[in-house]
Coordinates of C-alpha atoms and ligand atoms in Angstrom, one line a residue:
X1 CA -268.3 23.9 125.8
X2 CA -264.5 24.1 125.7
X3 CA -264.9 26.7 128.7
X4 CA -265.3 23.9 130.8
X5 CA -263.3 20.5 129.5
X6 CA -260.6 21.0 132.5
X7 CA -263.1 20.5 134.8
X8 CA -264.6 17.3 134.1
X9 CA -263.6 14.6 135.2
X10 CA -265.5 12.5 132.7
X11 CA -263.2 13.6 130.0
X12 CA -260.3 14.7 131.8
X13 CA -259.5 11.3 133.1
X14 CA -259.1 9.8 129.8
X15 CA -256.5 12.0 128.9
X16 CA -252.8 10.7 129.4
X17 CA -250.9 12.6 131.7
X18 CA -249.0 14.9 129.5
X19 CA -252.5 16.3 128.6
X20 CA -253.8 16.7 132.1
X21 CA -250.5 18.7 132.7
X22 CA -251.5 21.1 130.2
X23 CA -255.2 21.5 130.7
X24 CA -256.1 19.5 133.7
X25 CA -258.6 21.8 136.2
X26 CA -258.7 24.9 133.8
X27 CA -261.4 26.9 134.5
X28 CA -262.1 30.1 132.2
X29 CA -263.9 33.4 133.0
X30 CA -266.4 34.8 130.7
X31 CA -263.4 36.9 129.0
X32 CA -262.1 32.9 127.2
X33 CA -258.3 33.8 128.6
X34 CA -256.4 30.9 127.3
X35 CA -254.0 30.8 129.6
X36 CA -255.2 30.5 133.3
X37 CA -255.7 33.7 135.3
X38 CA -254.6 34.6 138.4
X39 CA -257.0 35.5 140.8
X40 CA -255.5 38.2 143.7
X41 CA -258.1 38.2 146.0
X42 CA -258.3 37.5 149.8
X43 CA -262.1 37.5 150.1
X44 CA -265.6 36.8 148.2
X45 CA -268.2 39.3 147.8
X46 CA -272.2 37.7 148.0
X47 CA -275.2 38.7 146.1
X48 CA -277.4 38.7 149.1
X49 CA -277.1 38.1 152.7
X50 CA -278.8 34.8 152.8
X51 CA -276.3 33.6 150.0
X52 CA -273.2 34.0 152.3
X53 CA -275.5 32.6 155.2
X54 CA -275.9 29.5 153.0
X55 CA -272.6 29.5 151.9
X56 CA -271.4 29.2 155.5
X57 CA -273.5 26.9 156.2
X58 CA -272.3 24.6 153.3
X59 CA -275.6 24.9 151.9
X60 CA -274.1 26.6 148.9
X61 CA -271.3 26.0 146.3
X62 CA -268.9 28.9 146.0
X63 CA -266.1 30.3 147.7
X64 CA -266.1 32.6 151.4
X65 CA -262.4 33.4 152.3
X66 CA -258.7 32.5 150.3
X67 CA -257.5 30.9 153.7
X68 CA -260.1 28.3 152.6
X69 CA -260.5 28.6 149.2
X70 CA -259.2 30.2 145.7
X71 CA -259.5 29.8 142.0
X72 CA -256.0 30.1 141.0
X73 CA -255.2 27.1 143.9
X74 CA -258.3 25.3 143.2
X75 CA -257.2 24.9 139.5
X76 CA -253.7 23.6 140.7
X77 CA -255.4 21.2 143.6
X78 CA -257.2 19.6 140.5
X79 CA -254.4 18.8 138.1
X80 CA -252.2 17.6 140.8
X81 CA -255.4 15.4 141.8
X82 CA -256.0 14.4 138.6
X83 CA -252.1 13.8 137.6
X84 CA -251.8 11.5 140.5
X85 CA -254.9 9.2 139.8
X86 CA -256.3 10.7 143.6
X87 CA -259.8 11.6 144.2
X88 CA -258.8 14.9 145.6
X89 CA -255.5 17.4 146.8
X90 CA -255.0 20.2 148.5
X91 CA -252.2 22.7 148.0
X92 CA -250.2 24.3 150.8
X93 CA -247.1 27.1 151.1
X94 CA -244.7 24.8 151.0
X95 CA -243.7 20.7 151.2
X96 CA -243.2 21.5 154.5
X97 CA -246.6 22.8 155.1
X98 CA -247.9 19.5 153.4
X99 CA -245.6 17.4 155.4
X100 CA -246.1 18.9 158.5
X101 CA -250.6 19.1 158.1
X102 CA -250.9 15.9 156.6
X103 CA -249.3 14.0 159.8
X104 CA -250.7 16.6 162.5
X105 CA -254.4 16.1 160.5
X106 CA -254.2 12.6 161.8
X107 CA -252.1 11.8 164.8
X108 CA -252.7 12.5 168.3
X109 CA -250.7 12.1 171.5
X110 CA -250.3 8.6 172.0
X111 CA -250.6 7.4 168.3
X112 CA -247.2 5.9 167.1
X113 CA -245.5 6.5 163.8
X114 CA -242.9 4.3 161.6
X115 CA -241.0 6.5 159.0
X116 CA -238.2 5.6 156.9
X117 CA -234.5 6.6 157.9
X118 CA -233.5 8.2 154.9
X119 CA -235.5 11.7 154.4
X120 CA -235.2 15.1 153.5
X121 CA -233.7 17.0 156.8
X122 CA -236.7 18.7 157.8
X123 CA -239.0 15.9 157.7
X124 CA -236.5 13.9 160.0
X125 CA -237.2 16.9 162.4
X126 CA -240.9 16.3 162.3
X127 CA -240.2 12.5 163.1
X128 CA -237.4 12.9 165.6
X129 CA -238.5 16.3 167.4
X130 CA -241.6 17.7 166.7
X131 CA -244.2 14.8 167.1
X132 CA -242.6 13.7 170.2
X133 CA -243.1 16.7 171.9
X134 CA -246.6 16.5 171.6
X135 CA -246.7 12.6 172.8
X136 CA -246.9 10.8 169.9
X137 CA -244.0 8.3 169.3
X138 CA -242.1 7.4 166.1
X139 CA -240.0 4.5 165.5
X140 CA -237.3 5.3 162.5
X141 CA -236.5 1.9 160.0
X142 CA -234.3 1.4 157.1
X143 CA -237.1 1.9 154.6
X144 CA -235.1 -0.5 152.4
X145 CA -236.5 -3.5 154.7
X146 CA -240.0 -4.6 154.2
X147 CA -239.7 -6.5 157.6
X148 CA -238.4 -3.5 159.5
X149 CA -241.6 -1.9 159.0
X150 CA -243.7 -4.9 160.0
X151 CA -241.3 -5.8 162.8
X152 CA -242.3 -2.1 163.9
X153 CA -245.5 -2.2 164.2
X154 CA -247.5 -2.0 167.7
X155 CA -251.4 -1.4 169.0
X156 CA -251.2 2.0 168.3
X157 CA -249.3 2.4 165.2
X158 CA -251.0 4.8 162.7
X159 CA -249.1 5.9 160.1
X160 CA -246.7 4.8 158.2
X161 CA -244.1 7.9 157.0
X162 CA -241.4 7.7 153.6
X163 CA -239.9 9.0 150.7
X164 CA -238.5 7.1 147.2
X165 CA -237.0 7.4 146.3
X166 CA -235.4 8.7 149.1
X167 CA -233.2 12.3 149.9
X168 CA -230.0 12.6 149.5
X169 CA -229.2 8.7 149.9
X170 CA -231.7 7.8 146.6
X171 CA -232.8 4.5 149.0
X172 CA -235.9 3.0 147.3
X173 CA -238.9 1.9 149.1
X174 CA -240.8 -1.5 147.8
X175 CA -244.3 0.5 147.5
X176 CA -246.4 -2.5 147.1
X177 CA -244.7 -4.5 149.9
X178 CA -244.7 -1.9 152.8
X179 CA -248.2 -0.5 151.8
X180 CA -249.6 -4.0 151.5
X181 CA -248.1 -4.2 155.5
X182 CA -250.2 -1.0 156.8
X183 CA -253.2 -2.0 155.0
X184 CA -253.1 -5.3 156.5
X185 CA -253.0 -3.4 159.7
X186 CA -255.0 -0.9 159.2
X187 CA -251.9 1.7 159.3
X188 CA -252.5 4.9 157.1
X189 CA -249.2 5.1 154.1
X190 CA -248.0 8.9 153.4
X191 CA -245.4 8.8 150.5
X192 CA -243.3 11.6 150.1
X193 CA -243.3 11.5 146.5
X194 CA -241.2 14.6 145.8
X195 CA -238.6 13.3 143.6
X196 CA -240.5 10.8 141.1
X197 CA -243.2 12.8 140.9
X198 CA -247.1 11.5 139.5
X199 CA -245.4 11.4 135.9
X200 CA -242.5 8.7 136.9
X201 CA -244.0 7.0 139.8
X202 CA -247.6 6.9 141.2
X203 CA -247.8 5.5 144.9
X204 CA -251.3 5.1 145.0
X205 CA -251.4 2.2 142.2
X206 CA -249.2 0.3 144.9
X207 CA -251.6 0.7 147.7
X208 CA -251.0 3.9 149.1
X209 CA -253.5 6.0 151.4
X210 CA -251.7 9.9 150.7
X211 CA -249.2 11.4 148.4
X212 CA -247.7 14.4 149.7
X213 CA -245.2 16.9 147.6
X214 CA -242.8 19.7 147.5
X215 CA -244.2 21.1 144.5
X216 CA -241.2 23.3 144.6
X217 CA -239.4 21.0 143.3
X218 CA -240.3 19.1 140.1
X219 CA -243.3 20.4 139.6
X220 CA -242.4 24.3 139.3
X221 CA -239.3 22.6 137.8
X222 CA -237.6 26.0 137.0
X223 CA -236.8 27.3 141.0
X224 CA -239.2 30.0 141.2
X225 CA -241.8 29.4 144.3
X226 CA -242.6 27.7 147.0
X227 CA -245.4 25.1 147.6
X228 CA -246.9 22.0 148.4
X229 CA -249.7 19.5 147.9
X230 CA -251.4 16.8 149.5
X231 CA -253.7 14.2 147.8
X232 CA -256.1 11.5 149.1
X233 CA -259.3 10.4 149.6
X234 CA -262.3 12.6 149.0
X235 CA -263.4 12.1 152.7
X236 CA -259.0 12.3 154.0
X237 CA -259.1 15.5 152.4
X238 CA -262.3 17.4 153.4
X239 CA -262.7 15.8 157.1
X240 CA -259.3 14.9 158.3
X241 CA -256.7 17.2 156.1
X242 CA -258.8 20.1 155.8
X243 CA -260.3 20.8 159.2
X244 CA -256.6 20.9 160.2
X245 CA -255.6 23.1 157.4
X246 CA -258.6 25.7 157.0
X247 CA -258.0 26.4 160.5
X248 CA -254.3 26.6 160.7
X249 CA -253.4 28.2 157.3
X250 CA -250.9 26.8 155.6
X251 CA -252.4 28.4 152.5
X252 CA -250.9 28.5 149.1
X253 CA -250.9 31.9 147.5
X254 CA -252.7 32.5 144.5
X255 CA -249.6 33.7 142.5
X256 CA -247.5 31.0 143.4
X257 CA -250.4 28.2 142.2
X258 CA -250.4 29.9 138.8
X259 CA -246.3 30.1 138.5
X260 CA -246.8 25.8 139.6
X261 CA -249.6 25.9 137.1
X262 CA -247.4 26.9 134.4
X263 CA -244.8 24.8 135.4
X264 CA -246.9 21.7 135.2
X265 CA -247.8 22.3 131.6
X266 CA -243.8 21.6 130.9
X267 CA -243.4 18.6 133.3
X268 CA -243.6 15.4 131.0
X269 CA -241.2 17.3 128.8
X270 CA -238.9 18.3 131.7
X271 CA -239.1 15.3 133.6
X272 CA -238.4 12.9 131.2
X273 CA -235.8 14.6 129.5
X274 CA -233.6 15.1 132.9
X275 CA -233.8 12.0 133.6
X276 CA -232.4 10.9 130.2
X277 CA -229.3 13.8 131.1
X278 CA -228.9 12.2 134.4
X279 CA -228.8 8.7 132.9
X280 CA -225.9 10.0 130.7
X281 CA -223.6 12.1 133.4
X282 CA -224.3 9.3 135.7
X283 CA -222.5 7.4 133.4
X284 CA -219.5 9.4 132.7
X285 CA -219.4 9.5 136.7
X286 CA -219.5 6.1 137.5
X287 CA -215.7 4.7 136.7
X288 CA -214.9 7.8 138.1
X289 CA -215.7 8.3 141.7
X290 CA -215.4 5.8 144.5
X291 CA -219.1 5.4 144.5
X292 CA -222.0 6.5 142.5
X293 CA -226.1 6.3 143.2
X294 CA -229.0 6.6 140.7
X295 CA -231.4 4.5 140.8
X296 CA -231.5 4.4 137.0
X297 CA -228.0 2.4 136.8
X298 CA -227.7 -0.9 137.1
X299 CA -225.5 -1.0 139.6
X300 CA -228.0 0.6 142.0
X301 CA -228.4 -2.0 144.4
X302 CA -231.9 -1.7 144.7
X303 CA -232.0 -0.8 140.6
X304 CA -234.9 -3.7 139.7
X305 CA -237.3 -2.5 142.2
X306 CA -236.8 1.2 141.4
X307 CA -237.3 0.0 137.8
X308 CA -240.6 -1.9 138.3
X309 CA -241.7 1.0 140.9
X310 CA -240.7 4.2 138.3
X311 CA -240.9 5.3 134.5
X312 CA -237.5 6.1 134.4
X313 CA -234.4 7.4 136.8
X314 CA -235.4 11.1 138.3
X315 CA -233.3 14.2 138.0
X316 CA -230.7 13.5 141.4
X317 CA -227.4 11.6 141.7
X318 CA -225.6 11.0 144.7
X319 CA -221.6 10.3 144.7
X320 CA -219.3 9.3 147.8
X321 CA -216.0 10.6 147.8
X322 CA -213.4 9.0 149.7
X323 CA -211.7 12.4 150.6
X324 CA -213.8 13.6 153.3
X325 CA -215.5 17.3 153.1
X326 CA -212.2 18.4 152.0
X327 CA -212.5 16.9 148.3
X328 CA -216.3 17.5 148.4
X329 CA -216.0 20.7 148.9
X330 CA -213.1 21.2 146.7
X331 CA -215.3 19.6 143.8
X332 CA -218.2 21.9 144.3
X333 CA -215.5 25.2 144.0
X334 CA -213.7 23.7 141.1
X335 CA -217.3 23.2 138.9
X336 CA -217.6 26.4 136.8
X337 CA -221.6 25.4 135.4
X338 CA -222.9 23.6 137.7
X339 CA -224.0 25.4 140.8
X340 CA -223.9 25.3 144.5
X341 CA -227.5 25.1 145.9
X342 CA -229.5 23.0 148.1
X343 CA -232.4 23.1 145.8
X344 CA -233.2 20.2 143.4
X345 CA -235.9 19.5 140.4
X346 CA -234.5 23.0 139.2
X347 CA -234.2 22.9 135.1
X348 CA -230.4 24.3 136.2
X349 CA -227.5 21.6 137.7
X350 CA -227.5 22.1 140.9
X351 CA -225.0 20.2 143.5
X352 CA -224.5 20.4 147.2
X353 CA -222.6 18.7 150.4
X354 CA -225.5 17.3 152.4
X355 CA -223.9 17.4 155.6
X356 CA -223.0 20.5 155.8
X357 CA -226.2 22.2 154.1
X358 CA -229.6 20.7 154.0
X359 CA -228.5 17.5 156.6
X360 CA -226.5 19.9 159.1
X361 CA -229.3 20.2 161.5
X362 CA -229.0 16.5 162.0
X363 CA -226.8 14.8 164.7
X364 CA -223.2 13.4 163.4
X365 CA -224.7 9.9 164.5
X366 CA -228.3 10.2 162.5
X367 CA -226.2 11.6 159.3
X368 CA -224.0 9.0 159.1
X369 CA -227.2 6.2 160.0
X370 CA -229.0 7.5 156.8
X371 CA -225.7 7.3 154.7
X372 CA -225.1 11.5 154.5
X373 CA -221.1 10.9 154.9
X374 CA -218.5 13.9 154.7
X375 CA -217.8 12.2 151.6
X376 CA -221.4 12.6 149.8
X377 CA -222.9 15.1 147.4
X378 CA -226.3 15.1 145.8
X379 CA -227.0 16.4 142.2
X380 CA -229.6 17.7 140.1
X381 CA -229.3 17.0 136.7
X382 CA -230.9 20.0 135.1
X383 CA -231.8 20.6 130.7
X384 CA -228.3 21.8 130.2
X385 CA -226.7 20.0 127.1
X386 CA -225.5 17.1 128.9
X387 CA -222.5 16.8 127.5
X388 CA -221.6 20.2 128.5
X389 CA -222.3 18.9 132.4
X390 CA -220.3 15.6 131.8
X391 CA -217.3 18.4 130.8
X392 CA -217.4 20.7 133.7
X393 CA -217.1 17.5 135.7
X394 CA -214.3 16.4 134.0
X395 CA -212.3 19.2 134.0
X396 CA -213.2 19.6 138.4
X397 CA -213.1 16.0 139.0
X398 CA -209.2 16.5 137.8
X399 CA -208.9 19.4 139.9
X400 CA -209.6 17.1 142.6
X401 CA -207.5 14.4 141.7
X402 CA -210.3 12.4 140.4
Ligands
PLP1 C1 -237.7 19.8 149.4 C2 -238.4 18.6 150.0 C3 -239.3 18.8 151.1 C4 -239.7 20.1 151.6 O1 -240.3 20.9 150.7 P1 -240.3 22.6 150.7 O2 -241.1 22.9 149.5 O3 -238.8 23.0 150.6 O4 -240.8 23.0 152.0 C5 -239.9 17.6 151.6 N1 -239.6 16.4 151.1 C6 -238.6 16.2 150.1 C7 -238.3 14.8 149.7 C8 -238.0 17.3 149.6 O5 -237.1 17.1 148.6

């Protein structure tokens, strides 16, 4: 019964992950569609009263309301499981939806939280602003220093909070020495694993509780939607994750899991073969700039451990110009391909100033603690030809006087 192979496990899990991209969580209607439908709907009609009684009443297998549950995302929710080695995931509208549920889910006032300095923008605003407004109090480390986190530990310490590697600063995280820390103490690890992704790096193998994504990132791959996904624990996700989220609605949309759906299916390819492009303009940029970041370089000072922790590089680069926001800026105008944008994991190249786009929220003082200088910009390596990236730089890295 081919209908049906996407949906068991049995088989499913002995296929390498390439497969499970492509077919992981399929599930066919009786017309045999080959590619997976999308299913529009914001409600579920019942063949009898006393079947949506039981279904309520969780006596019943099927689904009651999209808010809670829908094919399209339930297909998505099991490749990304399955792709991450997890027991079970949950999509949401966004990584900042995930983010946002999967520490509310769990922390209450007067629970204390240790997250890593370097982080995407808007998860430093969930650290630094949000969750102390509701009394729960984080402590912020250089995720770089497995004794940081330890040193930060107290009685009420619950989670543990990071990315790696790390955004816009590429600072790598030793997975298997900071989750072996919390699970000495009984301290919950969320890794942010947006820019590895399951196919490079899988944080679970190295001790960790949740994995939480921007799936609008790698995994759409090609800058079309929104979304985002947490995965965990069969018991993390249906009693902590989703009593938060099937009351507060973070949902992911039907149409956007199929778009993510179909993005997954190209991921190995995509993934693998950025990160070969990024290897090779990260090259041409090295003896050229002041300073150059990827973890994929040797001269990465944390290279080894990003090496032993990942398949290969990722997609982003980070340089530091000496210039000031002057020359970054000037190098962004003077780049005919590549693009301006904040977004990354795009199959386009695509460059931005942190400080002045995605880190601008953040105080002068926190920017320059996490490494986002005037100087910096962060780029996405994207399936152009790479040697046709490695001459647009060229030519604007001479407009710069580089
Ligand atoms: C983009 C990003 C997010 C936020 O995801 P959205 O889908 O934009 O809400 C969170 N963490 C990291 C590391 C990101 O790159």
């Amino acid at each position: 019964m081919k209908k049906h192979t996407g949906q068991d496990r049995s088989i499913t899990q002995t296929w390498r992950p390439a497969t499970q991209a492509v077919r992981g969580g399929t599930v066919r209607s009786h017309f045999g569609e080959t590619s997976e439908a999308i299913y529009l709907t914001s409600g579920y009609a019942y063949d009898c009263a006393a079947d949506a009684a039981a279904r309520f009443a969780g006596e019943q297998v099927g689904m009651t309301y999209s808010r809670l549950q829908n094919p399209s995302v339930e297909m998505l929710e099991q490749r990304i499981a399955l792709l991450e080695g997890a027991e079970a995931a949950r999509c949401t509208a966004s990584g900042m939806a995930a983010m946002t549920a999967v520490l509310l889910c769990q922390l209450s006032q007067g629970d204390h939280l240790v997250a890593g300095r370097a982080a995407f923008g808007s998860c430093r605003w969930l650290t630094d602003t949000l969750l102390p407004r509701f009394g729960i109090e984080t402590t912020i480390v250089d995720g770089r220093d497995p004794d940081q986190w330890k040193a930060a530990i107290r009685p009420n310490t619950k989670v543990f909070f990071f990315e790696t590697p790390a955004n816009p600063t590429l600072d790598i995280v030793d997975l298997a020495a900071v989750c072996g820390i919390a699970r000495e103490a009984g301290i919950t690890t969320v890794v942010d694993n947006a820019f590895a992704t399951p196919l490079l790096q899988k944080p679970l193998d190295y001790g960790a509780d949740i994995v939480a994504y921007s799936a609008t990132k790698m995994m759409d791959g090609q800058g079309r939607v929104l979304a985002g996904a947490v995965c965990g624990t069969q018991e993390f996700i249906e009693k902590t994750f989703l009593a938060f989220t099937r009351n507060t609605g973070p949902t992911l949309s039907a149409f956007n899991a199929w778009v993510v759906l179909k993005g997954l299916e190209t991921l190995d390819l995509r993934i693998r073969r950025q990160s070969e492009n990024a290897l090779k303009v990260a090259r041409f940029l090295e003896p050229r700039v002041p300073t150059l970041l990827y973890p994929g370089l040797a001269s990465h000072p944390q290279h080894e451990l990003a090496m032993r922790q990942m398949d290969a590089g990722g997609t982003i680069l980070s340089l530091y110009l000496d210039g000031g926001r002057t020359q970054a800026h000037g190098l962004l105008d003077a780049l005919q391909l590549v693009d301006i944008s904040n977004n990354i994991g795009d199959s386009r190249s695509l460059m931005t100033h942190p400080a002045s786009t995605t880190h601008a929220g953040l105080s002068a003082e926190v920017r320059e603690s996490m490494g986002v200088t005037e100087g910096m910009l962060r780029l996405n390596v994207g399936l152009e030809h790479p040697d046709d990236v490695i001459e647009d730089f060229d030519r604007a890295l001479k407009a710069v006087g580089l």
